[in-house]
Amino acid sequence: MPAPQEKSPSRTVSRKADHLQLCISGPVAYEKSTGLEAIELIHCALPELDFDEVSTETEFLGRPIHMPVLVSAMTGGFPEGGTVNEQLAEFCEAFRIPLGVGSQRAALEDPAQWETYRVVRRRAPSIPLIGNIGAAELAAGLDVEMLRRLVEAIEADALAVHLNPLQELLQPEGTPRFRGVLRQIERIVGALQVPVIVKETGAGLSGEVVRRLLEVGVRIVDISGAGGTSWAAVELLRRGEPDGPGWVFRNWGIPTAIALQEAASVAGSEVTIIASGGITNGLEVAKCLALGAHLVGIARPFLQALARGGRRALERYAEELHWQLRAAMFLTGSPDIPSLRRARWRWVRSEPVRGE
Ligand SMILES: Cc1cc2nc3c(=O)[nH]c(=O)nc-3n(C[C@H](O)[C@H](O)[C@H](O)COP(=O)(O)O)c2cc1C
């Protein structure tokens, strides 16, 4: 592989623009599935409720939301990213669902970029908003004062720290330096006024990693498993090396269903689990909730809907998700989200082997 390149403000802008474009129209999906197709919710022929009664209302980070679906961290840090953030924020506010911004590192490198994140709180005054920074930045010694600025910029209700060793490894300008990250996470959990969410970016948190995060005080994890957007594919396409040595990692990662099951088995009732990675419809949202998630994150499908047809396409997609979620609730006899989280399910095919 060519020698790594330096990270710089101008490279950050072109990297972010490449990411957005490749995620809208490039062949960047995993070639393996989330595993959720091997799970079935148990049909209830006696739901003892009317479809009209089914409610997806819930709360997240102390704010009421219309359904437990999050528009996951994607962008900001360059002008088009700011426009996408603004459109997503207006949509999320109208639909009353939470939104995460993409890595805010770009604003630390170039103060002109703060506005591409700030716009989100202006357009979405009432929903839960989540800030975002990379673990590699924490490992490099980013101080707590800077992290507070990221939170304040969007009046965030939580700060997400993303773990992306696979992406950093394959990115031409990546910094695959993760020594000391767990200690840094422990430090910021105690120092910030808002909760810290630790998330993957599509390769999955294992049960073991979740356990170590809980030990240092993290109480919200986003398992972001494999089966959706493959950051290995994105970075390999950016490198223009579709058959370079990194290509064998094209499908590396823990499928979402497996990561979620592992997280649910190690997390106590005080822990909030977000499931994401390859979720595309409301039945998959329902399966994740029954498997133990409190909230389900979706990234690329929202971006693609926005690129396809703007606000109307976003609304149509979200309405479809909402109807499908309610239908799955009705058919499992679950009038509300807590009941759905107790709904019965089973593997209908053999459980996929982790990582395959
Ligand atoms: C265009 C794009 C940019 C992303 N940028 C970030 C980021 O800056 N920080 C982060 O934590 N995750 C980022 N992600 C990862 C998503 O939040 C999510 O974890 C991952 O894409 C899996 O979800 P999906 O299969 O629904 O896309 C990005 C995803 C996309 C599609």
PDB file of C-alpha atoms in Angstrom, residues 156-313:
ATOM      1  CA  ALA A 156     -25.672  18.211  22.663  1.00  0.00           C
ATOM      2  CA  ASP A 157     -27.518  15.858  25.002  1.00  0.00           C
ATOM      3  CA  ALA A 158     -24.651  13.340  24.726  1.00  0.00           C
ATOM      4  CA  LEU A 159     -21.226  13.007  23.108  1.00  0.00           C
ATOM      5  CA  ALA A 160     -20.501   9.932  20.992  1.00  0.00           C
ATOM      6  CA  VAL A 161     -16.952   8.611  20.790  1.00  0.00           C
ATOM      7  CA  HIS A 162     -16.503   6.462  17.709  1.00  0.00           C
ATOM      8  CA  LEU A 163     -14.240   3.430  17.642  1.00  0.00           C
ATOM      9  CA  ASN A 164     -13.160   2.795  14.045  1.00  0.00           C
ATOM     10  CA  PRO A 165      -9.882   0.835  14.045  1.00  0.00           C
ATOM     11  CA  LEU A 166     -10.742  -0.881  10.748  1.00  0.00           C
ATOM     12  CA  GLN A 167     -11.382   2.428   8.997  1.00  0.00           C
ATOM     13  CA  GLU A 168      -8.298   4.158  10.442  1.00  0.00           C
ATOM     14  CA  LEU A 169      -6.194   1.188   9.333  1.00  0.00           C
ATOM     15  CA  LEU A 170      -7.369   1.306   5.723  1.00  0.00           C
ATOM     16  CA  GLN A 171      -7.720   5.080   5.339  1.00  0.00           C
ATOM     17  CA  PRO A 172      -4.805   6.614   3.380  1.00  0.00           C
ATOM     18  CA  GLU A 173      -4.505   9.423   5.970  1.00  0.00           C
ATOM     19  CA  GLY A 174      -5.692   7.213   8.862  1.00  0.00           C
ATOM     20  CA  THR A 175      -4.239   7.152  12.371  1.00  0.00           C
ATOM     21  CA  PRO A 176      -4.561   3.565  13.610  1.00  0.00           C
ATOM     22  CA  ARG A 177      -3.257   4.492  17.064  1.00  0.00           C
ATOM     23  CA  PHE A 178      -5.614   3.207  19.722  1.00  0.00           C
ATOM     24  CA  ARG A 179      -3.289   2.688  22.672  1.00  0.00           C
ATOM     25  CA  GLY A 180      -4.725   4.343  25.778  1.00  0.00           C
ATOM     26  CA  VAL A 181      -8.215   4.922  24.329  1.00  0.00           C
ATOM     27  CA  LEU A 182     -10.054   3.111  27.134  1.00  0.00           C
ATOM     28  CA  ARG A 183      -8.308   5.224  29.790  1.00  0.00           C
ATOM     29  CA  GLN A 184      -9.212   8.395  27.866  1.00  0.00           C
ATOM     30  CA  ILE A 185     -12.840   7.281  27.682  1.00  0.00           C
ATOM     31  CA  GLU A 186     -12.838   6.711  31.439  1.00  0.00           C
ATOM     32  CA  ARG A 187     -11.413  10.216  31.924  1.00  0.00           C
ATOM     33  CA  ILE A 188     -14.066  11.962  29.846  1.00  0.00           C
ATOM     34  CA  VAL A 189     -16.977   9.951  31.288  1.00  0.00           C
ATOM     35  CA  GLY A 190     -16.156  11.553  34.639  1.00  0.00           C
ATOM     36  CA  ALA A 191     -15.375  15.017  33.282  1.00  0.00           C
ATOM     37  CA  LEU A 192     -18.251  15.829  30.916  1.00  0.00           C
ATOM     38  CA  GLN A 193     -21.673  17.046  32.035  1.00  0.00           C
ATOM     39  CA  VAL A 194     -23.432  14.937  29.391  1.00  0.00           C
ATOM     40  CA  PRO A 195     -23.391  11.134  28.941  1.00  0.00           C
ATOM     41  CA  VAL A 196     -20.729   9.580  26.719  1.00  0.00           C
ATOM     42  CA  ILE A 197     -21.959   7.143  24.076  1.00  0.00           C
ATOM     43  CA  VAL A 198     -19.356   4.769  22.685  1.00  0.00           C
ATOM     44  CA  LYS A 199     -20.126   3.548  19.182  1.00  0.00           C
ATOM     45  CA  GLU A 200     -18.543   1.504  16.425  1.00  0.00           C
ATOM     46  CA  THR A 201     -18.970   2.614  12.840  1.00  0.00           C
ATOM     47  CA  GLY A 202     -20.156  -0.642  11.279  1.00  0.00           C
ATOM     48  CA  ALA A 203     -17.703  -3.355  12.343  1.00  0.00           C
ATOM     49  CA  GLY A 204     -19.458  -4.076  15.666  1.00  0.00           C
ATOM     50  CA  LEU A 205     -18.721  -3.979  19.407  1.00  0.00           C
ATOM     51  CA  SER A 206     -18.203  -7.480  20.835  1.00  0.00           C
ATOM     52  CA  GLY A 207     -19.652  -8.447  24.228  1.00  0.00           C
ATOM     53  CA  GLU A 208     -16.104  -8.347  25.618  1.00  0.00           C
ATOM     54  CA  VAL A 209     -15.545  -4.770  24.423  1.00  0.00           C
ATOM     55  CA  VAL A 210     -18.934  -3.715  25.834  1.00  0.00           C
ATOM     56  CA  ARG A 211     -17.966  -5.263  29.191  1.00  0.00           C
ATOM     57  CA  ARG A 212     -14.700  -3.250  29.260  1.00  0.00           C
ATOM     58  CA  LEU A 213     -16.577  -0.054  28.397  1.00  0.00           C
ATOM     59  CA  LEU A 214     -19.088  -0.666  31.203  1.00  0.00           C
ATOM     60  CA  GLU A 215     -16.198  -1.204  33.635  1.00  0.00           C
ATOM     61  CA  VAL A 216     -14.929   2.339  32.987  1.00  0.00           C
ATOM     62  CA  GLY A 217     -18.368   3.873  33.522  1.00  0.00           C
ATOM     63  CA  VAL A 218     -19.891   4.041  30.006  1.00  0.00           C
ATOM     64  CA  ARG A 219     -23.679   3.593  30.201  1.00  0.00           C
ATOM     65  CA  ILE A 220     -24.727   3.975  26.538  1.00  0.00           C
ATOM     66  CA  VAL A 221     -23.241   1.859  23.739  1.00  0.00           C
ATOM     67  CA  ASP A 222     -24.039   1.723  20.031  1.00  0.00           C
ATOM     68  CA  ILE A 223     -22.947  -1.684  18.790  1.00  0.00           C
ATOM     69  CA  SER A 224     -22.994  -0.569  15.110  1.00  0.00           C
ATOM     70  CA  GLY A 225     -22.431  -3.999  13.621  1.00  0.00           C
ATOM     71  CA  ALA A 226     -21.633  -5.392  10.188  1.00  0.00           C
ATOM     72  CA  GLY A 227     -24.174  -5.877   7.428  1.00  0.00           C
ATOM     73  CA  GLY A 228     -24.723  -2.274   6.313  1.00  0.00           C
ATOM     74  CA  THR A 229     -22.151   0.340   5.355  1.00  0.00           C
ATOM     75  CA  SER A 230     -18.655  -1.163   5.070  1.00  0.00           C
ATOM     76  CA  TRP A 231     -16.019   1.419   5.946  1.00  0.00           C
ATOM     77  CA  ALA A 232     -13.379  -0.950   4.629  1.00  0.00           C
ATOM     78  CA  ALA A 233     -15.115  -0.778   1.244  1.00  0.00           C
ATOM     79  CA  VAL A 234     -15.386   3.035   1.428  1.00  0.00           C
ATOM     80  CA  GLU A 235     -11.699   3.506   2.213  1.00  0.00           C
ATOM     81  CA  LEU A 236     -10.501   0.898  -0.289  1.00  0.00           C
ATOM     82  CA  LEU A 237     -12.525   2.608  -3.018  1.00  0.00           C
ATOM     83  CA  ARG A 238     -11.040   5.955  -1.988  1.00  0.00           C
ATOM     84  CA  ARG A 239      -7.560   4.478  -2.247  1.00  0.00           C
ATOM     85  CA  GLY A 240      -8.382   3.265  -5.753  1.00  0.00           C
ATOM     86  CA  GLU A 241      -7.088  -0.149  -4.742  1.00  0.00           C
ATOM     87  CA  PRO A 242     -10.038  -2.482  -5.119  1.00  0.00           C
ATOM     88  CA  ASP A 243      -7.692  -5.469  -5.204  1.00  0.00           C
ATOM     89  CA  GLY A 244      -4.953  -4.184  -2.887  1.00  0.00           C
ATOM     90  CA  PRO A 245      -3.899  -6.174   0.179  1.00  0.00           C
ATOM     91  CA  GLY A 246      -6.566  -4.540   2.384  1.00  0.00           C
ATOM     92  CA  TRP A 247      -9.309  -6.051   0.266  1.00  0.00           C
ATOM     93  CA  VAL A 248      -9.426  -9.252   2.354  1.00  0.00           C
ATOM     94  CA  PHE A 249     -10.895  -7.066   5.137  1.00  0.00           C
ATOM     95  CA  ARG A 250     -13.785  -5.933   2.897  1.00  0.00           C
ATOM     96  CA  ASN A 251     -16.269  -7.943   4.991  1.00  0.00           C
ATOM     97  CA  TRP A 252     -14.530  -7.793   8.380  1.00  0.00           C
ATOM     98  CA  GLY A 253     -16.807  -7.229  11.339  1.00  0.00           C
ATOM     99  CA  ILE A 254     -19.340  -8.701  13.761  1.00  0.00           C
ATOM    100  CA  PRO A 255     -22.839  -8.969  12.242  1.00  0.00           C
ATOM    101  CA  THR A 256     -25.316  -6.640  13.940  1.00  0.00           C
ATOM    102  CA  ALA A 257     -27.550  -9.435  15.300  1.00  0.00           C
ATOM    103  CA  ILE A 258     -24.570 -11.150  16.952  1.00  0.00           C
ATOM    104  CA  ALA A 259     -23.075  -7.959  18.394  1.00  0.00           C
ATOM    105  CA  LEU A 260     -26.481  -6.960  19.761  1.00  0.00           C
ATOM    106  CA  GLN A 261     -27.070 -10.326  21.389  1.00  0.00           C
ATOM    107  CA  GLU A 262     -23.611 -10.238  22.981  1.00  0.00           C
ATOM    108  CA  ALA A 263     -24.129  -6.678  24.280  1.00  0.00           C
ATOM    109  CA  ALA A 264     -27.545  -7.574  25.694  1.00  0.00           C
ATOM    110  CA  SER A 265     -26.023 -10.542  27.518  1.00  0.00           C
ATOM    111  CA  VAL A 266     -23.411  -8.413  29.342  1.00  0.00           C
ATOM    112  CA  ALA A 267     -25.411  -5.199  29.926  1.00  0.00           C
ATOM    113  CA  GLY A 268     -27.470  -4.673  33.080  1.00  0.00           C
ATOM    114  CA  SER A 269     -30.714  -2.705  33.299  1.00  0.00           C
ATOM    115  CA  GLU A 270     -28.808   0.573  33.837  1.00  0.00           C
ATOM    116  CA  VAL A 271     -27.272   0.341  30.340  1.00  0.00           C
ATOM    117  CA  THR A 272     -28.839   1.762  27.168  1.00  0.00           C
ATOM    118  CA  ILE A 273     -28.100  -0.237  24.028  1.00  0.00           C
ATOM    119  CA  ILE A 274     -28.341   1.323  20.597  1.00  0.00           C
ATOM    120  CA  ALA A 275     -28.382  -1.146  17.697  1.00  0.00           C
ATOM    121  CA  SER A 276     -27.219  -0.039  14.264  1.00  0.00           C
ATOM    122  CA  GLY A 277     -25.423  -1.255  11.158  1.00  0.00           C
ATOM    123  CA  GLY A 278     -27.445  -2.378   8.155  1.00  0.00           C
ATOM    124  CA  ILE A 279     -30.917  -1.626   9.523  1.00  0.00           C
ATOM    125  CA  THR A 280     -33.187  -0.684   6.648  1.00  0.00           C
ATOM    126  CA  ASN A 281     -36.815  -1.278   7.670  1.00  0.00           C
ATOM    127  CA  GLY A 282     -39.237  -1.165  10.584  1.00  0.00           C
ATOM    128  CA  LEU A 283     -39.412  -4.946  11.018  1.00  0.00           C
ATOM    129  CA  GLU A 284     -35.629  -5.001  11.555  1.00  0.00           C
ATOM    130  CA  VAL A 285     -36.061  -2.148  14.060  1.00  0.00           C
ATOM    131  CA  ALA A 286     -38.629  -4.273  15.918  1.00  0.00           C
ATOM    132  CA  LYS A 287     -36.315  -7.318  15.914  1.00  0.00           C
ATOM    133  CA  CYS A 288     -33.479  -5.239  17.390  1.00  0.00           C
ATOM    134  CA  LEU A 289     -35.749  -3.951  20.168  1.00  0.00           C
ATOM    135  CA  ALA A 290     -36.898  -7.498  20.979  1.00  0.00           C
ATOM    136  CA  LEU A 291     -33.236  -8.603  21.057  1.00  0.00           C
ATOM    137  CA  GLY A 292     -32.499  -6.001  23.733  1.00  0.00           C
ATOM    138  CA  ALA A 293     -31.894  -2.636  22.041  1.00  0.00           C
ATOM    139  CA  HIS A 294     -33.536   0.526  23.426  1.00  0.00           C
ATOM    140  CA  LEU A 295     -32.986   2.515  20.260  1.00  0.00           C
ATOM    141  CA  VAL A 296     -32.030   1.714  16.666  1.00  0.00           C
ATOM    142  CA  GLY A 297     -29.649   3.817  14.551  1.00  0.00           C
ATOM    143  CA  ILE A 298     -29.828   4.165  10.773  1.00  0.00           C
ATOM    144  CA  ALA A 299     -27.261   6.128   8.747  1.00  0.00           C
ATOM    145  CA  ARG A 300     -26.799   5.472   5.017  1.00  0.00           C
ATOM    146  CA  PRO A 301     -30.458   4.703   4.164  1.00  0.00           C
ATOM    147  CA  PHE A 302     -31.459   8.168   5.472  1.00  0.00           C
ATOM    148  CA  LEU A 303     -28.647   9.795   3.498  1.00  0.00           C
ATOM    149  CA  GLN A 304     -29.695   7.964   0.341  1.00  0.00           C
ATOM    150  CA  ALA A 305     -33.355   8.950   0.813  1.00  0.00           C
ATOM    151  CA  LEU A 306     -32.285  12.589   1.177  1.00  0.00           C
ATOM    152  CA  ALA A 307     -30.117  12.382  -1.958  1.00  0.00           C
ATOM    153  CA  ARG A 308     -32.923  10.649  -3.893  1.00  0.00           C
ATOM    154  CA  GLY A 309     -35.813  12.927  -3.142  1.00  0.00           C
ATOM    155  CA  GLY A 310     -35.046  15.510  -0.439  1.00  0.00           C
ATOM    156  CA  ARG A 311     -37.379  16.124   2.503  1.00  0.00           C
ATOM    157  CA  ARG A 312     -40.343  14.299   0.921  1.00  0.00           C
ATOM    158  CA  ALA A 313     -38.300  11.102   0.425  1.00  0.00           C
TER     159      ALA A 313
END
